[in-house]
Amino acid sequence: MMATVIEFIVAALLLAGAAFALVGSIGLARLPDFFQRLHGPTKATTLGVGCTVLASAFYFSWLEGGISLHELLIVMFLFITAPVSAHTVARAALHRHVKTSSRTRGEPWKH
Amino acid sequence: MAARSWLPHPNLTLFLFIVWVLLMNTLSVGVVLLGALLAWWLPSITRAFWPEVPHVNSGWKLFRFMLLVLGDIVHANMVAFRLILGPTRKLHPAWIEMPIDLDDPFAVTVLASTISLTPGTVTVEVGRGHHKLLIHALNAEDPDALVAHLKARYETRIKEIFE
């Protein structure tokens, strides 16, 4: 009984994680300009990886009968590094004057 | 100051210790001893890179802030889900300048990172002197409202915690 419940939780988390990662990748392919594409990896992937890792923590905690929490470190490091890398990439693009879609409003450095 | 010299970053020491124990995934005497040694030693040899100790006023408030951000990350992902799969013509991308009232560099970093992780916004540049942030929003129909929202939801809380 317990096994079934755990399996359902793990399966649900894996599916949710995969769905978020997929949507993040679709965003990367589909959004019109560089800065909009940047939103995919900073958000969708954090939760995608988060769900997958949580599934792993559940599964191995149950399998080995203890608490397996080192997966949480992956999430923590990801939350610390994702904004920094996004910031670095965005700044590089800004300095190279990467084109933005014509719908983008407000370019504060122009006035 | 004397107490500071052998334990320059008490919070960082605690944090490193927790990371070490999680990394080892067990709680044995050896792990705890080596973890305590590393957690004490690493902040001492890296203190030159981080002269100012970030000051946390209230651990409880910090914890509640982290839960709030975690909830917002989930919410932001739902929103991004819809925006990415919906028609891209309906998006309103915008550059936004957000004035900030924080002085502590660490607090500014926390705010900038929080904004990047949550509702459809990425911090692109931290202005000189930390007086404003340049933000790119994926979908902002009303930039002023977004700035007000970010200030009320995150900045005031960060100010309470770190300053």
mmCIF file of C-alpha atoms in Angstrom:
data_model
loop_
_atom_site.group_PDB
_atom_site.id
_atom_site.type_symbol
_atom_site.label_atom_id
_atom_site.label_comp_id
_atom_site.label_asym_id
_atom_site.label_seq_id
_atom_site.Cartn_x
_atom_site.Cartn_y
_atom_site.Cartn_z
ATOM 1 C CA MET A 1 0.000 0.000 0.000
ATOM 2 C CA MET A 2 2.742 2.384 1.084
ATOM 3 C CA ALA A 3 4.764 1.405 -1.976
ATOM 4 C CA THR A 4 1.903 2.353 -4.280
ATOM 5 C CA VAL A 5 1.495 5.747 -2.658
ATOM 6 C CA ILE A 6 5.228 6.460 -2.929
ATOM 7 C CA GLU A 7 5.239 5.324 -6.526
ATOM 8 C CA PHE A 8 2.361 7.643 -7.349
ATOM 9 C CA ILE A 9 4.106 10.608 -5.701
ATOM 10 C CA VAL A 10 7.383 9.863 -7.469
ATOM 11 C CA ALA A 11 5.671 9.389 -10.817
ATOM 12 C CA ALA A 12 3.686 12.621 -10.435
ATOM 13 C CA LEU A 13 6.802 14.600 -9.527
ATOM 14 C CA LEU A 14 8.764 13.130 -12.437
ATOM 15 C CA LEU A 15 5.972 13.940 -14.874
ATOM 16 C CA ALA A 16 5.632 17.490 -13.546
ATOM 17 C CA GLY A 17 9.405 17.991 -13.710
ATOM 18 C CA ALA A 18 9.560 16.693 -17.251
ATOM 19 C CA ALA A 19 6.638 18.910 -18.269
ATOM 20 C CA PHE A 20 8.295 22.047 -16.873
ATOM 21 C CA ALA A 21 11.623 21.204 -18.522
ATOM 22 C CA LEU A 22 9.811 20.573 -21.810
ATOM 23 C CA VAL A 23 7.954 23.873 -21.679
ATOM 24 C CA GLY A 24 11.199 25.675 -20.840
ATOM 25 C CA SER A 25 12.798 24.170 -23.920
ATOM 26 C CA ILE A 26 9.781 25.010 -26.081
ATOM 27 C CA GLY A 27 10.097 28.589 -24.842
ATOM 28 C CA LEU A 28 13.748 28.598 -25.839
ATOM 29 C CA ALA A 29 12.794 27.581 -29.370
ATOM 30 C CA ARG A 30 9.635 29.574 -29.749
ATOM 31 C CA LEU A 31 9.980 33.006 -28.166
ATOM 32 C CA PRO A 32 10.854 35.769 -30.613
ATOM 33 C CA ASP A 33 13.990 37.419 -29.213
ATOM 34 C CA PHE A 34 17.036 36.721 -27.089
ATOM 35 C CA PHE A 35 15.888 38.403 -23.892
ATOM 36 C CA GLN A 36 12.527 36.697 -23.968
ATOM 37 C CA ARG A 37 14.194 33.324 -24.489
ATOM 38 C CA LEU A 38 16.239 33.996 -21.383
ATOM 39 C CA HIS A 39 13.105 33.587 -19.278
ATOM 40 C CA GLY A 40 12.860 29.887 -20.112
ATOM 41 C CA PRO A 41 16.056 28.670 -18.437
ATOM 42 C CA THR A 42 15.726 30.883 -15.366
ATOM 43 C CA LYS A 43 12.298 29.646 -14.407
ATOM 44 C CA ALA A 44 10.980 26.552 -16.116
ATOM 45 C CA THR A 45 14.193 24.611 -15.678
ATOM 46 C CA THR A 46 14.595 25.449 -11.998
ATOM 47 C CA LEU A 47 11.222 23.930 -11.225
ATOM 48 C CA GLY A 48 11.762 21.134 -13.751
ATOM 49 C CA VAL A 49 14.978 20.068 -12.075
ATOM 50 C CA GLY A 50 13.423 20.778 -8.654
ATOM 51 C CA CYS A 51 10.570 18.317 -9.211
ATOM 52 C CA THR A 52 12.867 15.639 -10.653
ATOM 53 C CA VAL A 53 15.267 15.950 -7.741
ATOM 54 C CA LEU A 54 12.424 15.854 -5.218
ATOM 55 C CA ALA A 55 11.219 12.628 -6.851
ATOM 56 C CA SER A 56 14.720 11.218 -6.406
ATOM 57 C CA ALA A 57 14.791 12.238 -2.734
ATOM 58 C CA PHE A 58 11.424 10.547 -2.108
ATOM 59 C CA TYR A 59 12.387 7.408 -3.960
ATOM 60 C CA PHE A 60 15.747 6.848 -2.313
ATOM 61 C CA SER A 61 14.496 7.801 1.154
ATOM 62 C CA TRP A 62 11.872 5.115 0.811
ATOM 63 C CA LEU A 63 14.160 2.559 -0.827
ATOM 64 C CA GLU A 64 16.943 2.840 1.734
ATOM 65 C CA GLY A 65 14.701 3.399 4.715
ATOM 66 C CA GLY A 66 16.507 6.563 5.819
ATOM 67 C CA ILE A 67 16.295 10.176 4.836
ATOM 68 C CA SER A 68 18.091 11.064 1.667
ATOM 69 C CA LEU A 69 18.402 14.821 1.458
ATOM 70 C CA HIS A 70 21.563 15.459 -0.513
ATOM 71 C CA GLU A 71 19.362 15.990 -3.564
ATOM 72 C CA LEU A 72 18.253 19.242 -1.939
ATOM 73 C CA LEU A 73 21.755 20.583 -2.485
ATOM 74 C CA ILE A 74 21.259 20.406 -6.253
ATOM 75 C CA VAL A 75 18.162 22.579 -5.948
ATOM 76 C CA MET A 76 19.931 24.995 -3.623
ATOM 77 C CA PHE A 77 22.979 25.431 -5.861
ATOM 78 C CA LEU A 78 20.699 25.801 -8.868
ATOM 79 C CA PHE A 79 18.715 28.555 -7.146
ATOM 80 C CA ILE A 80 21.933 30.352 -6.287
ATOM 81 C CA THR A 81 23.582 30.015 -9.702
ATOM 82 C CA ALA A 82 20.651 30.310 -12.155
ATOM 83 C CA PRO A 83 20.023 34.049 -11.561
ATOM 84 C CA VAL A 84 23.748 34.804 -11.688
ATOM 85 C CA SER A 85 24.303 33.033 -14.998
ATOM 86 C CA ALA A 86 21.149 34.606 -16.470
ATOM 87 C CA HIS A 87 22.395 38.003 -15.339
ATOM 88 C CA THR A 88 25.831 37.451 -16.899
ATOM 89 C CA VAL A 89 24.419 36.240 -20.219
ATOM 90 C CA ALA A 90 21.908 39.113 -20.307
ATOM 91 C CA ARG A 91 24.604 41.710 -19.645
ATOM 92 C CA ALA A 92 26.796 40.292 -22.391
ATOM 93 C CA ALA A 93 23.848 40.497 -24.789
ATOM 94 C CA LEU A 94 23.088 44.046 -23.690
ATOM 95 C CA HIS A 95 26.635 45.178 -24.381
ATOM 96 C CA ARG A 96 26.590 43.573 -27.811
ATOM 97 C CA HIS A 97 23.288 45.336 -28.593
ATOM 98 C CA VAL A 98 21.432 42.157 -29.412
ATOM 99 C CA LYS A 99 18.234 43.017 -31.267
ATOM 100 C CA THR A 100 14.988 42.876 -29.320
ATOM 101 C CA SER A 101 11.578 42.242 -30.797
ATOM 102 C CA SER A 102 9.861 45.424 -31.998
ATOM 103 C CA ARG A 103 7.131 44.909 -29.421
ATOM 104 C CA THR A 104 9.510 45.473 -26.508
ATOM 105 C CA ARG A 105 8.666 48.701 -24.758
ATOM 106 C CA GLY A 106 10.817 51.112 -22.838
ATOM 107 C CA GLU A 107 14.570 51.182 -23.409
ATOM 108 C CA PRO A 108 15.730 53.253 -20.449
ATOM 109 C CA TRP A 109 19.303 53.735 -21.721
ATOM 110 C CA LYS A 110 18.004 55.630 -24.759
ATOM 111 C CA HIS A 111 16.627 58.588 -22.878
ATOM 112 C CA MET B 1 36.222 42.201 17.110
ATOM 113 C CA ALA B 2 38.278 39.576 18.929
ATOM 114 C CA ALA B 3 35.451 37.058 18.681
ATOM 115 C CA ARG B 4 35.098 37.894 15.001
ATOM 116 C CA SER B 5 38.710 37.083 14.201
ATOM 117 C CA TRP B 6 38.454 33.377 14.827
ATOM 118 C CA LEU B 7 34.854 33.057 13.587
ATOM 119 C CA PRO B 8 34.468 35.703 10.889
ATOM 120 C CA HIS B 9 31.159 34.519 9.389
ATOM 121 C CA PRO B 10 29.036 32.612 11.924
ATOM 122 C CA ASN B 11 26.130 32.240 9.462
ATOM 123 C CA LEU B 12 28.402 31.084 6.660
ATOM 124 C CA THR B 13 29.979 28.555 9.011
ATOM 125 C CA LEU B 14 26.563 27.155 9.900
ATOM 126 C CA PHE B 15 25.584 27.078 6.245
ATOM 127 C CA LEU B 16 28.782 25.262 5.190
ATOM 128 C CA PHE B 17 28.302 22.731 7.961
ATOM 129 C CA ILE B 18 24.747 21.956 6.829
ATOM 130 C CA VAL B 19 25.903 21.685 3.204
ATOM 131 C CA TRP B 20 28.674 19.289 4.231
ATOM 132 C CA VAL B 21 26.346 17.022 6.202
ATOM 133 C CA LEU B 22 23.821 17.001 3.347
ATOM 134 C CA LEU B 23 26.584 16.225 0.883
ATOM 135 C CA MET B 24 27.757 13.236 2.923
ATOM 136 C CA ASN B 25 24.138 12.188 3.475
ATOM 137 C CA THR B 26 24.943 10.548 6.820
ATOM 138 C CA LEU B 27 25.351 11.815 10.352
ATOM 139 C CA SER B 28 28.398 10.061 11.820
ATOM 140 C CA VAL B 29 31.075 11.377 14.167
ATOM 141 C CA GLY B 30 33.689 11.636 11.414
ATOM 142 C CA VAL B 31 31.366 13.586 9.137
ATOM 143 C CA VAL B 32 30.403 16.007 11.901
ATOM 144 C CA LEU B 33 34.023 16.585 12.997
ATOM 145 C CA LEU B 34 35.406 17.117 9.500
ATOM 146 C CA GLY B 35 32.374 19.253 8.638
ATOM 147 C CA ALA B 36 32.888 21.440 11.701
ATOM 148 C CA LEU B 37 36.574 21.831 10.884
ATOM 149 C CA LEU B 38 35.905 22.805 7.253
ATOM 150 C CA ALA B 39 33.026 25.093 8.213
ATOM 151 C CA TRP B 40 35.309 26.931 10.605
ATOM 152 C CA TRP B 41 38.384 26.953 8.368
ATOM 153 C CA LEU B 42 36.938 27.934 4.951
ATOM 154 C CA PRO B 43 35.387 31.258 6.066
ATOM 155 C CA SER B 44 38.700 32.161 7.739
ATOM 156 C CA ILE B 45 40.826 31.684 4.625
ATOM 157 C CA THR B 46 38.292 33.317 2.275
ATOM 158 C CA ARG B 47 37.432 36.320 4.437
ATOM 159 C CA ALA B 48 39.523 38.630 2.243
ATOM 160 C CA PHE B 49 36.970 38.133 -0.539
ATOM 161 C CA TRP B 50 34.044 38.965 1.702
ATOM 162 C CA PRO B 51 35.022 41.649 4.199
ATOM 163 C CA GLU B 52 31.514 42.697 5.181
ATOM 164 C CA VAL B 53 29.446 40.169 7.064
ATOM 165 C CA PRO B 54 25.827 40.121 5.857
ATOM 166 C CA HIS B 55 23.736 40.831 8.883
ATOM 167 C CA VAL B 56 20.516 38.853 9.360
ATOM 168 C CA ASN B 57 18.090 40.588 11.680
ATOM 169 C CA SER B 58 15.587 37.806 12.004
ATOM 170 C CA GLY B 59 16.118 34.187 11.043
ATOM 171 C CA TRP B 60 12.396 33.520 11.278
ATOM 172 C CA LYS B 61 11.626 36.300 8.795
ATOM 173 C CA LEU B 62 14.328 34.966 6.473
ATOM 174 C CA PHE B 63 12.750 31.523 6.630
ATOM 175 C CA ARG B 64 9.298 32.944 5.861
ATOM 176 C CA PHE B 65 10.765 34.956 2.995
ATOM 177 C CA MET B 66 12.297 31.783 1.533
ATOM 178 C CA LEU B 67 8.939 29.998 1.715
ATOM 179 C CA LEU B 68 7.267 32.974 0.037
ATOM 180 C CA VAL B 69 9.838 32.949 -2.782
ATOM 181 C CA LEU B 70 9.490 29.181 -3.181
ATOM 182 C CA GLY B 71 5.721 29.564 -3.551
ATOM 183 C CA ASP B 72 6.215 32.399 -6.015
ATOM 184 C CA ILE B 73 8.636 30.308 -8.084
ATOM 185 C CA VAL B 74 5.946 27.645 -8.475
ATOM 186 C CA HIS B 75 3.396 30.316 -9.366
ATOM 187 C CA ALA B 76 5.817 32.017 -11.786
ATOM 188 C CA ASN B 77 6.333 28.713 -13.536
ATOM 189 C CA MET B 78 2.590 28.231 -14.009
ATOM 190 C CA VAL B 79 2.397 31.723 -15.503
ATOM 191 C CA ALA B 80 5.444 31.117 -17.731
ATOM 192 C CA PHE B 81 3.862 27.802 -18.805
ATOM 193 C CA ARG B 82 0.836 29.679 -20.107
ATOM 194 C CA LEU B 83 2.792 32.537 -21.686
ATOM 195 C CA ILE B 84 5.186 30.246 -23.559
ATOM 196 C CA LEU B 85 2.488 27.948 -24.928
ATOM 197 C CA GLY B 86 0.090 30.789 -25.741
ATOM 198 C CA PRO B 87 0.376 33.004 -28.814
ATOM 199 C CA THR B 88 3.640 34.966 -28.673
ATOM 200 C CA ARG B 89 1.969 37.934 -30.364
ATOM 201 C CA LYS B 90 0.045 38.613 -27.185
ATOM 202 C CA LEU B 91 3.183 39.033 -25.065
ATOM 203 C CA HIS B 92 4.144 42.493 -23.853
ATOM 204 C CA PRO B 93 7.891 42.353 -23.271
ATOM 205 C CA ALA B 94 9.321 45.454 -21.647
ATOM 206 C CA TRP B 95 12.463 46.967 -20.161
ATOM 207 C CA ILE B 96 11.853 48.328 -16.729
ATOM 208 C CA GLU B 97 14.010 50.415 -14.448
ATOM 209 C CA MET B 98 13.305 49.747 -10.839
ATOM 210 C CA PRO B 99 14.600 52.212 -8.246
ATOM 211 C CA ILE B 100 15.809 50.482 -5.078
ATOM 212 C CA ASP B 101 16.271 51.681 -1.532
ATOM 213 C CA LEU B 102 18.698 49.018 -0.338
ATOM 214 C CA ASP B 103 22.265 49.916 0.655
ATOM 215 C CA ASP B 104 23.823 46.587 1.571
ATOM 216 C CA PRO B 105 25.362 44.901 -1.530
ATOM 217 C CA PHE B 106 24.341 41.473 -0.278
ATOM 218 C CA ALA B 107 20.717 42.599 0.098
ATOM 219 C CA VAL B 108 20.796 43.987 -3.466
ATOM 220 C CA THR B 109 22.123 40.631 -4.699
ATOM 221 C CA VAL B 110 19.340 38.775 -2.923
ATOM 222 C CA LEU B 111 16.734 41.111 -4.416
ATOM 223 C CA ALA B 112 18.192 40.809 -7.945
ATOM 224 C CA SER B 113 18.305 37.010 -7.711
ATOM 225 C CA THR B 114 14.775 36.824 -6.341
ATOM 226 C CA ILE B 115 13.518 38.938 -9.224
ATOM 227 C CA SER B 116 15.291 36.683 -11.732
ATOM 228 C CA LEU B 117 13.745 33.551 -10.244
ATOM 229 C CA THR B 118 10.192 34.865 -10.044
ATOM 230 C CA PRO B 119 7.350 36.380 -11.997
ATOM 231 C CA GLY B 120 8.470 36.623 -15.605
ATOM 232 C CA THR B 121 11.334 38.996 -14.905
ATOM 233 C CA VAL B 122 15.124 38.810 -15.248
ATOM 234 C CA THR B 123 17.496 41.300 -13.669
ATOM 235 C CA VAL B 124 19.824 42.447 -16.441
ATOM 236 C CA GLU B 125 21.911 45.140 -14.851
ATOM 237 C CA VAL B 126 22.542 46.472 -11.388
ATOM 238 C CA GLY B 127 22.993 50.217 -11.714
ATOM 239 C CA ARG B 128 26.066 51.958 -10.401
ATOM 240 C CA GLY B 129 25.809 52.691 -6.707
ATOM 241 C CA HIS B 130 22.997 50.140 -6.370
ATOM 242 C CA HIS B 131 20.263 52.719 -6.899
ATOM 243 C CA LYS B 132 18.348 50.928 -9.596
ATOM 244 C CA LEU B 133 17.946 47.610 -11.340
ATOM 245 C CA LEU B 134 17.366 47.102 -15.045
ATOM 246 C CA ILE B 135 14.794 44.372 -15.485
ATOM 247 C CA HIS B 136 13.507 42.610 -18.572
ATOM 248 C CA ALA B 137 9.918 41.441 -18.210
ATOM 249 C CA LEU B 138 8.436 38.773 -20.455
ATOM 250 C CA ASN B 139 4.928 40.104 -20.132
ATOM 251 C CA ALA B 140 4.315 43.452 -18.458
ATOM 252 C CA GLU B 141 1.176 45.225 -19.525
ATOM 253 C CA ASP B 142 1.655 47.775 -16.780
ATOM 254 C CA PRO B 143 5.358 48.256 -15.868
ATOM 255 C CA ASP B 144 4.599 50.666 -13.015
ATOM 256 C CA ALA B 145 2.289 48.176 -11.356
ATOM 257 C CA LEU B 146 4.951 45.484 -11.719
ATOM 258 C CA VAL B 147 7.575 47.674 -10.052
ATOM 259 C CA ALA B 148 5.159 48.468 -7.218
ATOM 260 C CA HIS B 149 4.428 44.760 -6.834
ATOM 261 C CA LEU B 150 8.128 43.805 -6.712
ATOM 262 C CA LYS B 151 8.910 46.557 -4.233
ATOM 263 C CA ALA B 152 6.038 45.702 -1.911
ATOM 264 C CA ARG B 153 6.466 41.951 -2.091
ATOM 265 C CA TYR B 154 10.263 41.514 -1.980
ATOM 266 C CA GLU B 155 12.142 44.717 -1.323
ATOM 267 C CA THR B 156 10.404 45.684 1.916
ATOM 268 C CA ARG B 157 10.867 42.173 3.274
ATOM 269 C CA ILE B 158 14.558 42.056 2.294
ATOM 270 C CA LYS B 159 15.069 45.452 3.878
ATOM 271 C CA GLU B 160 13.551 44.181 7.105
ATOM 272 C CA ILE B 161 15.759 41.098 7.102
ATOM 273 C CA PHE B 162 19.159 42.504 6.116
ATOM 274 C CA GLU B 163 19.172 46.164 7.082
#
